Amino acid sequence: MTTINIEKRKTYPVDAEHTWSLISDFYALHTWLPAVTDTRREDATRSRIAVLPGGGEVVEQLLDDGRYFHRYRVTGGPMPVTGFVAEIRVHARTETTSEIVWQAEFQPSGIPAADAEGVVAGVFDGGLDNLASLIARETAPAD
């Protein structure tokens, strides 16, 4: 079976602490990822249930976390992948800039590898781009 490794990066004009503050709550994915409309928490399994537009749900279990990163796996839901493990990490680039690196490894399930990669890339790009928009609104000069 084909294993896909994907990595997306984006740099932001704010320090790492600021960037991390936007994504640090593993259970608040809906606050910055457009593909998710709500997030429910399941403490017993360190899992979140990401509610998708239209009502589908993706279950993700937190495997590890620390200063500026989360590592998690998908344990259920409609994603066309298996064995999905991902890490999202914030890096300080300078005192006033930061970068998010979001990477995942998975196998396609029921669709061609290129299509599975496209689905995951679209979710990652949507989140990283939306964070840029949120930061731009926060840092825009007041009128």
PDB file of C-alpha atoms in Angstrom:
ATOM      1  CA  MET A   1       0.000   0.000   0.000  1.00  0.00           C
ATOM      2  CA  THR A   2       1.230   3.484  -0.865  1.00  0.00           C
ATOM      3  CA  THR A   3       2.230   5.700   2.061  1.00  0.00           C
ATOM      4  CA  ILE A   4       1.873   9.424   1.499  1.00  0.00           C
ATOM      5  CA  ASN A   5       3.907  12.010   3.388  1.00  0.00           C
ATOM      6  CA  ILE A   6       2.728  15.578   3.120  1.00  0.00           C
ATOM      7  CA  GLU A   7       4.140  18.755   4.632  1.00  0.00           C
ATOM      8  CA  LYS A   8       2.730  22.271   4.433  1.00  0.00           C
ATOM      9  CA  ARG A   9       4.419  25.410   5.753  1.00  0.00           C
ATOM     10  CA  LYS A  10       3.371  29.013   6.186  1.00  0.00           C
ATOM     11  CA  THR A  11       5.128  31.998   7.743  1.00  0.00           C
ATOM     12  CA  TYR A  12       3.254  34.613   9.788  1.00  0.00           C
ATOM     13  CA  PRO A  13       4.203  38.199  10.737  1.00  0.00           C
ATOM     14  CA  VAL A  14       3.780  37.581  14.475  1.00  0.00           C
ATOM     15  CA  ASP A  15       5.917  35.849  17.081  1.00  0.00           C
ATOM     16  CA  ALA A  16       5.628  32.133  17.816  1.00  0.00           C
ATOM     17  CA  GLU A  17       3.755  32.700  21.077  1.00  0.00           C
ATOM     18  CA  HIS A  18       1.036  34.639  19.250  1.00  0.00           C
ATOM     19  CA  THR A  19       0.727  32.039  16.500  1.00  0.00           C
ATOM     20  CA  TRP A  20       0.615  29.204  19.031  1.00  0.00           C
ATOM     21  CA  SER A  21      -2.112  30.979  20.998  1.00  0.00           C
ATOM     22  CA  LEU A  22      -4.400  30.595  17.972  1.00  0.00           C
ATOM     23  CA  ILE A  23      -3.972  26.820  17.614  1.00  0.00           C
ATOM     24  CA  SER A  24      -2.821  25.645  21.054  1.00  0.00           C
ATOM     25  CA  ASP A  25      -6.207  24.376  22.244  1.00  0.00           C
ATOM     26  CA  PHE A  26      -6.421  20.915  20.646  1.00  0.00           C
ATOM     27  CA  TYR A  27     -10.157  20.912  21.359  1.00  0.00           C
ATOM     28  CA  ALA A  28     -10.918  24.218  19.569  1.00  0.00           C
ATOM     29  CA  LEU A  29     -10.097  23.241  15.992  1.00  0.00           C
ATOM     30  CA  HIS A  30     -13.254  24.933  14.700  1.00  0.00           C
ATOM     31  CA  THR A  31     -11.932  28.356  15.747  1.00  0.00           C
ATOM     32  CA  TRP A  32      -9.354  28.377  12.961  1.00  0.00           C
ATOM     33  CA  LEU A  33      -9.896  25.462  10.547  1.00  0.00           C
ATOM     34  CA  PRO A  34     -12.619  26.290   7.982  1.00  0.00           C
ATOM     35  CA  ALA A  35     -13.306  22.587   7.243  1.00  0.00           C
ATOM     36  CA  VAL A  36     -14.611  22.150  10.823  1.00  0.00           C
ATOM     37  CA  THR A  37     -17.804  23.741  12.176  1.00  0.00           C
ATOM     38  CA  ASP A  38     -17.566  22.533  15.782  1.00  0.00           C
ATOM     39  CA  THR A  39     -15.278  20.478  18.014  1.00  0.00           C
ATOM     40  CA  ARG A  40     -16.360  18.211  20.851  1.00  0.00           C
ATOM     41  CA  ARG A  41     -14.001  16.946  23.526  1.00  0.00           C
ATOM     42  CA  GLU A  42     -13.678  13.373  24.825  1.00  0.00           C
ATOM     43  CA  ASP A  43     -11.349  13.513  27.818  1.00  0.00           C
ATOM     44  CA  ALA A  44     -11.291   9.754  28.491  1.00  0.00           C
ATOM     45  CA  THR A  45      -9.455   9.085  25.220  1.00  0.00           C
ATOM     46  CA  ARG A  46      -7.765  12.489  24.746  1.00  0.00           C
ATOM     47  CA  SER A  47      -9.805  12.803  21.558  1.00  0.00           C
ATOM     48  CA  ARG A  48     -11.638  15.517  19.706  1.00  0.00           C
ATOM     49  CA  ILE A  49     -14.591  15.039  17.420  1.00  0.00           C
ATOM     50  CA  ALA A  50     -14.336  17.504  14.554  1.00  0.00           C
ATOM     51  CA  VAL A  51     -17.785  18.201  13.123  1.00  0.00           C
ATOM     52  CA  LEU A  52     -17.723  18.819   9.378  1.00  0.00           C
ATOM     53  CA  PRO A  53     -20.134  20.917   7.297  1.00  0.00           C
ATOM     54  CA  GLY A  54     -23.027  18.607   6.470  1.00  0.00           C
ATOM     55  CA  GLY A  55     -22.698  16.691   9.731  1.00  0.00           C
ATOM     56  CA  GLY A  56     -19.843  14.233   9.194  1.00  0.00           C
ATOM     57  CA  GLU A  57     -17.426  13.746  12.078  1.00  0.00           C
ATOM     58  CA  VAL A  58     -13.703  13.019  12.209  1.00  0.00           C
ATOM     59  CA  VAL A  59     -12.317  11.617  15.464  1.00  0.00           C
ATOM     60  CA  GLU A  60      -8.722  12.599  16.242  1.00  0.00           C
ATOM     61  CA  GLN A  61      -6.737  11.361  19.228  1.00  0.00           C
ATOM     62  CA  LEU A  62      -3.975  13.455  20.772  1.00  0.00           C
ATOM     63  CA  LEU A  63      -0.807  11.349  20.928  1.00  0.00           C
ATOM     64  CA  ASP A  64       1.658  13.922  22.229  1.00  0.00           C
ATOM     65  CA  ASP A  65       1.831  17.632  22.857  1.00  0.00           C
ATOM     66  CA  GLY A  66       4.249  20.147  24.210  1.00  0.00           C
ATOM     67  CA  ARG A  67       5.586  23.616  23.707  1.00  0.00           C
ATOM     68  CA  TYR A  68       4.339  24.658  20.289  1.00  0.00           C
ATOM     69  CA  PHE A  69       3.205  21.277  18.926  1.00  0.00           C
ATOM     70  CA  HIS A  70       0.460  18.642  18.787  1.00  0.00           C
ATOM     71  CA  ARG A  71       0.851  15.122  17.406  1.00  0.00           C
ATOM     72  CA  TYR A  72      -2.388  13.268  16.704  1.00  0.00           C
ATOM     73  CA  ARG A  73      -3.967  10.449  14.727  1.00  0.00           C
ATOM     74  CA  VAL A  74      -7.320   9.991  13.035  1.00  0.00           C
ATOM     75  CA  THR A  75      -9.252   7.134  14.630  1.00  0.00           C
ATOM     76  CA  GLY A  76     -12.579   7.500  12.820  1.00  0.00           C
ATOM     77  CA  GLY A  77     -14.585   9.393  10.265  1.00  0.00           C
ATOM     78  CA  PRO A  78     -15.158   9.808   6.545  1.00  0.00           C
ATOM     79  CA  MET A  79     -11.633  10.768   5.474  1.00  0.00           C
ATOM     80  CA  PRO A  80     -10.431   8.633   2.524  1.00  0.00           C
ATOM     81  CA  VAL A  81      -7.271   7.604   4.388  1.00  0.00           C
ATOM     82  CA  THR A  82      -6.000   5.036   6.899  1.00  0.00           C
ATOM     83  CA  GLY A  83      -3.080   5.162   9.306  1.00  0.00           C
ATOM     84  CA  PHE A  84      -3.279   8.970   9.447  1.00  0.00           C
ATOM     85  CA  VAL A  85      -0.788  10.475  11.911  1.00  0.00           C
ATOM     86  CA  ALA A  86      -0.045  14.207  11.854  1.00  0.00           C
ATOM     87  CA  GLU A  87       1.918  16.857  13.680  1.00  0.00           C
ATOM     88  CA  ILE A  88       1.392  20.592  13.689  1.00  0.00           C
ATOM     89  CA  ARG A  89       4.249  22.665  15.059  1.00  0.00           C
ATOM     90  CA  VAL A  90       5.028  26.379  15.448  1.00  0.00           C
ATOM     91  CA  HIS A  91       8.621  27.546  14.977  1.00  0.00           C
ATOM     92  CA  ALA A  92      10.028  30.957  15.867  1.00  0.00           C
ATOM     93  CA  ARG A  93      11.764  32.365  12.791  1.00  0.00           C
ATOM     94  CA  THR A  94      12.691  35.760  14.235  1.00  0.00           C
ATOM     95  CA  GLU A  95      11.496  37.712  17.265  1.00  0.00           C
ATOM     96  CA  THR A  96       8.553  38.942  15.197  1.00  0.00           C
ATOM     97  CA  THR A  97       7.845  36.095  12.754  1.00  0.00           C
ATOM     98  CA  SER A  98       6.863  32.468  13.083  1.00  0.00           C
ATOM     99  CA  GLU A  99       6.171  29.482  10.885  1.00  0.00           C
ATOM    100  CA  ILE A 100       3.706  26.633  11.139  1.00  0.00           C
ATOM    101  CA  VAL A 101       4.802  23.268   9.787  1.00  0.00           C
ATOM    102  CA  TRP A 102       1.934  20.799   9.430  1.00  0.00           C
ATOM    103  CA  GLN A 103       2.849  17.322   8.307  1.00  0.00           C
ATOM    104  CA  ALA A 104       1.084  13.984   8.015  1.00  0.00           C
ATOM    105  CA  GLU A 105       1.656  10.406   6.960  1.00  0.00           C
ATOM    106  CA  PHE A 106      -1.184   8.180   5.760  1.00  0.00           C
ATOM    107  CA  GLN A 107      -2.336   5.624   3.220  1.00  0.00           C
ATOM    108  CA  PRO A 108      -5.137   6.329   0.729  1.00  0.00           C
ATOM    109  CA  SER A 109      -8.338   4.352   1.229  1.00  0.00           C
ATOM    110  CA  GLY A 110     -10.778   3.803  -1.610  1.00  0.00           C
ATOM    111  CA  ILE A 111      -9.441   6.566  -3.841  1.00  0.00           C
ATOM    112  CA  PRO A 112      -6.245   7.150  -5.834  1.00  0.00           C
ATOM    113  CA  ALA A 113      -3.203   8.354  -3.867  1.00  0.00           C
ATOM    114  CA  ALA A 114      -3.164  11.720  -5.662  1.00  0.00           C
ATOM    115  CA  ASP A 115      -6.794  12.344  -4.702  1.00  0.00           C
ATOM    116  CA  ALA A 116      -6.195  11.432  -1.043  1.00  0.00           C
ATOM    117  CA  GLU A 117      -3.179  13.733  -0.982  1.00  0.00           C
ATOM    118  CA  GLY A 118      -5.306  16.499  -2.507  1.00  0.00           C
ATOM    119  CA  VAL A 119      -7.961  16.141   0.188  1.00  0.00           C
ATOM    120  CA  VAL A 120      -5.435  16.432   3.020  1.00  0.00           C
ATOM    121  CA  ALA A 121      -3.488  19.237   1.296  1.00  0.00           C
ATOM    122  CA  GLY A 122      -6.734  21.173   0.851  1.00  0.00           C
ATOM    123  CA  VAL A 123      -7.577  20.917   4.545  1.00  0.00           C
ATOM    124  CA  PHE A 124      -4.052  21.909   5.605  1.00  0.00           C
ATOM    125  CA  ASP A 125      -3.845  24.817   3.134  1.00  0.00           C
ATOM    126  CA  GLY A 126      -7.301  26.040   4.164  1.00  0.00           C
ATOM    127  CA  GLY A 127      -6.282  26.120   7.816  1.00  0.00           C
ATOM    128  CA  LEU A 128      -2.927  27.792   7.254  1.00  0.00           C
ATOM    129  CA  ASP A 129      -4.459  30.412   4.958  1.00  0.00           C
ATOM    130  CA  ASN A 130      -7.285  31.105   7.401  1.00  0.00           C
ATOM    131  CA  LEU A 131      -4.762  31.639  10.197  1.00  0.00           C
ATOM    132  CA  ALA A 132      -3.052  34.241   7.993  1.00  0.00           C
ATOM    133  CA  SER A 133      -6.407  36.006   7.593  1.00  0.00           C
ATOM    134  CA  LEU A 134      -7.105  35.890  11.336  1.00  0.00           C
ATOM    135  CA  ILE A 135      -3.668  37.343  12.084  1.00  0.00           C
ATOM    136  CA  ALA A 136      -4.083  40.053   9.443  1.00  0.00           C
ATOM    137  CA  ARG A 137      -7.388  41.121  11.024  1.00  0.00           C
ATOM    138  CA  GLU A 138      -5.852  41.140  14.511  1.00  0.00           C
ATOM    139  CA  THR A 139      -2.849  43.187  13.473  1.00  0.00           C
ATOM    140  CA  ALA A 140      -4.578  45.603  11.083  1.00  0.00           C
ATOM    141  CA  PRO A 141      -4.412  49.245  12.147  1.00  0.00           C
ATOM    142  CA  ALA A 142      -7.656  50.578  13.609  1.00  0.00           C
ATOM    143  CA  ASP A 143      -9.572  53.020  11.441  1.00  0.00           C
TER     144      ASP A 143
END
